[in-house]
XYZ file of C-alpha atoms in Angstrom:
200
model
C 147.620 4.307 -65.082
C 145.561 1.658 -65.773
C 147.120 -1.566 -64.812
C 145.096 -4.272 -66.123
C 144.992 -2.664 -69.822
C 145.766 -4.846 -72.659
C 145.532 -7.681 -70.778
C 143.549 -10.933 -71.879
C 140.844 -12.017 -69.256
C 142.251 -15.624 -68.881
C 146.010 -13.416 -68.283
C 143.945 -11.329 -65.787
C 142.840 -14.392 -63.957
C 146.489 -15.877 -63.638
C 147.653 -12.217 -62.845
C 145.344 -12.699 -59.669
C 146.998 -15.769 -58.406
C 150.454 -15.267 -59.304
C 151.219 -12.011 -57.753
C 150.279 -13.284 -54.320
C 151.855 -16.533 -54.276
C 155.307 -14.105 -55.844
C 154.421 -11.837 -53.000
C 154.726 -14.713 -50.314
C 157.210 -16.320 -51.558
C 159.264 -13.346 -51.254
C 158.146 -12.325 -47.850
C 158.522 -15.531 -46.892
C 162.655 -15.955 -47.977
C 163.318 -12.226 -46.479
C 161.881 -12.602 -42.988
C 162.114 -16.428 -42.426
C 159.534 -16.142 -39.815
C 156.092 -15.665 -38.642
C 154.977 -17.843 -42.070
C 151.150 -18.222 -40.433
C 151.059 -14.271 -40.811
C 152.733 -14.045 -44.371
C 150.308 -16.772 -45.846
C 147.299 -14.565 -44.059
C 148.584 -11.805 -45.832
C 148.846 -13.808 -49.549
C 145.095 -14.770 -48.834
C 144.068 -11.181 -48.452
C 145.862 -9.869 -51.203
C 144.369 -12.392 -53.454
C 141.358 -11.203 -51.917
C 142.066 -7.641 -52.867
C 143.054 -8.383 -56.105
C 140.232 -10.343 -57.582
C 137.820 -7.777 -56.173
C 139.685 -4.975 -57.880
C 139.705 -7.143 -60.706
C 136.000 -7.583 -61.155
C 135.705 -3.936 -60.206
C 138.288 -2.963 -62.957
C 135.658 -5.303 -65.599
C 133.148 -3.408 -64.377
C 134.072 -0.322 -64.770
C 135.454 -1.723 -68.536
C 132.107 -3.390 -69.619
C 132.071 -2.337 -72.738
C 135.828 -3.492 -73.564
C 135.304 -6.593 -75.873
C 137.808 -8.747 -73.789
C 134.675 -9.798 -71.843
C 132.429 -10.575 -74.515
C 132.983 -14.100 -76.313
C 134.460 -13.854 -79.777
C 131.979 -13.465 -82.534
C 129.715 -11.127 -80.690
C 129.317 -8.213 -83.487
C 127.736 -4.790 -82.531
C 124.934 -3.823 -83.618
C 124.721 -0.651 -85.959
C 122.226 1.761 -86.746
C 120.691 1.587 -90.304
C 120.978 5.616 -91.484
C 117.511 7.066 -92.383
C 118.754 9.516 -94.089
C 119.704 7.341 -97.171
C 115.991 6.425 -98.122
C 114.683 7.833 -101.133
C 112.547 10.684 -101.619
C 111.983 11.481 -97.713
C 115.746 11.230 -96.359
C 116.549 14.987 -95.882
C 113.251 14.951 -93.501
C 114.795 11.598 -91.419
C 118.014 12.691 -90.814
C 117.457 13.982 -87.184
C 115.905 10.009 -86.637
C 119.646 9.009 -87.329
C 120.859 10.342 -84.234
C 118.312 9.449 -82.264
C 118.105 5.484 -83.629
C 122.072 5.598 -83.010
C 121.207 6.360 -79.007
C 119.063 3.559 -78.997
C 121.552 1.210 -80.785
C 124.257 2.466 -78.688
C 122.657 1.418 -75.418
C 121.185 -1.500 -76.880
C 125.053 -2.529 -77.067
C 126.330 -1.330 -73.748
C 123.186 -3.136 -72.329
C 124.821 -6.151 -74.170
C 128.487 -5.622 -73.099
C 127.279 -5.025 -69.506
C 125.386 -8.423 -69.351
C 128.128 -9.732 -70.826
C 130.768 -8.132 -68.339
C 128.921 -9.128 -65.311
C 129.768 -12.647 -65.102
C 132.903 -11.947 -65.457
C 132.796 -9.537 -62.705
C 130.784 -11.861 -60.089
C 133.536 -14.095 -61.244
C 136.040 -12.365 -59.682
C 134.102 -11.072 -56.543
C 133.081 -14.827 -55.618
C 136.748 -15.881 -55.920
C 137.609 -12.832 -53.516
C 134.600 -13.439 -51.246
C 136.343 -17.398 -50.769
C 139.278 -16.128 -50.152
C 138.003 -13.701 -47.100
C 135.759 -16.779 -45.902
C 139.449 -18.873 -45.648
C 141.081 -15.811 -44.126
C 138.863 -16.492 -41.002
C 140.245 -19.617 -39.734
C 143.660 -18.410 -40.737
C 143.545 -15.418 -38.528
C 142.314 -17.152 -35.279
C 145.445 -19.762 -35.780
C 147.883 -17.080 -36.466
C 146.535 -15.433 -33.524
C 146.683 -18.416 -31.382
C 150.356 -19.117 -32.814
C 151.228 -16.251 -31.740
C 149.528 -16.210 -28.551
C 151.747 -19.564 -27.846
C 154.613 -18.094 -29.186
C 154.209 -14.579 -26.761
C 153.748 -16.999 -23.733
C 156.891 -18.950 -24.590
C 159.153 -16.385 -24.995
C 157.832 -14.759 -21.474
C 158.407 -18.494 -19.986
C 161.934 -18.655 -20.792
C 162.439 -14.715 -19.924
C 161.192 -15.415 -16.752
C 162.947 -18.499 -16.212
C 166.214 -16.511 -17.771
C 165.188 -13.923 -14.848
C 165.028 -16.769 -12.332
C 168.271 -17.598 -12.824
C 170.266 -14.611 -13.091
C 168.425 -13.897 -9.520
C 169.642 -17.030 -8.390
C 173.342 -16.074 -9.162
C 173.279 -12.756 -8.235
C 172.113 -14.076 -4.781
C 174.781 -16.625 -4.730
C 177.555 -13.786 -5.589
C 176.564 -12.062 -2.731
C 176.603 -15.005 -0.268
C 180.516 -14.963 -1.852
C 180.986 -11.405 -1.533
C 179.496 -11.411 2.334
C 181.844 -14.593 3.177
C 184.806 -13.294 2.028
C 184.315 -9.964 3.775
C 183.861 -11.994 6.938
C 186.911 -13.110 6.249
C 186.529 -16.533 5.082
C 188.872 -17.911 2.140
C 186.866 -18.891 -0.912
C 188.220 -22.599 -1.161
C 186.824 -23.107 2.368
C 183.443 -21.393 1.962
C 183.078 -23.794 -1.642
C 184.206 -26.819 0.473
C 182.040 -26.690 2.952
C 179.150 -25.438 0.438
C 179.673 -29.094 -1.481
C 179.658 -30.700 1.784
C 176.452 -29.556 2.574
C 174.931 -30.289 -0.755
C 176.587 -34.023 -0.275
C 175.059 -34.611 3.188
C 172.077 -32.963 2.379
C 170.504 -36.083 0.617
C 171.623 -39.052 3.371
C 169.794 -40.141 5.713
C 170.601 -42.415 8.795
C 168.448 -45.592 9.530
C 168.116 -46.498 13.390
C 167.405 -49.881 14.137
């Protein structure tokens, strides 16, 4: 299937930029997160794309989308018309035809190549930007990782911290001791825990 057929060079080039930016956008709205990894991802599809695009005009040279408008082949005159000696030039016809025929793809290719380094410079930009991009989405998510295992381990921390006070509970009341007196005298000790007597 060819993807890119029928369409105009300067439709090609805004093909390149609006797909990714669709792409992101969408990406973007569905997971709502993790936006330093989703605009990574635009810049390397962009990437992709305008190096399969000059590889597409490449492999197209000859298609006159890439050549500017007014640009006529050129056309073999036919030997085989001249007077008198014709019938003896007609195998010349096929061979001068070759000659005209590569003298045009030579033209389409030189042509096409702009185009396609074009295209390939654009991608090779984008891959230069993708650098810094990935070592800050790594780093955001580096700082990200080591937040979420701060407030698991302070979550931890504190489930610890109850579970150990349940058990003081559990231990005081086997003893024996009614709750309201083992709270009681728990507050009293965290109230006289910060006084502190002054001696004269």
């Amino acid at each position: 299937m060819d993807l890119f057929g029928g369409a105009s060079l300067d439709a090609l080039r805004i093909f390149t930029w609006i797909v990714p930016v669709v792409v992101a956008l969408g990406a973007g709205f569905l997971l709502r997160r993790s936006f330093h990894w989703i605009a990574l991802g635009a810049v390397l599809f962009f990437a992709g794309l305008n190096a399969a695009a000059g590889i597409y005009v490449l492999n197209h040279f000859s298609d006159s989308r890439w050549s500017p408008e007014g640009m006529a082949q050129l056309s073999a005159p036919s030997l085989s018309e001249t007077p008198l000696v014709g019938d003896s030039l007609v195998p010349l016809d096929s061979v001068l035809e070759g000659v005209v025929g590569g003298v045009n793809d030579f033209r389409a290719f030189q042509q096409a190549l702009p185009v396609t380094l074009d295209f390939l410079a654009v991608s090779g930009w984008a891959l230069l930007v993708s650098v810094p991009l990935v070592i800050l989405a790594a780093a955001l998510s580096f700082l990200a990782a080591r937040r979420r295992k701060a407030e698991a381990s302070k979550y931890r921390a504190t489930v610890d911290s109850l579970k150990d006070e349940l058990e003081q509970i559990k231990r005081q009341i086997a003893a024996g001791y009614p709750t309201s007196t083992i709270l009681s005298a728990e507050e009293d000790v965290i109230d006289a825990g910060p006084r502190s007597t002054s001696r004269g």
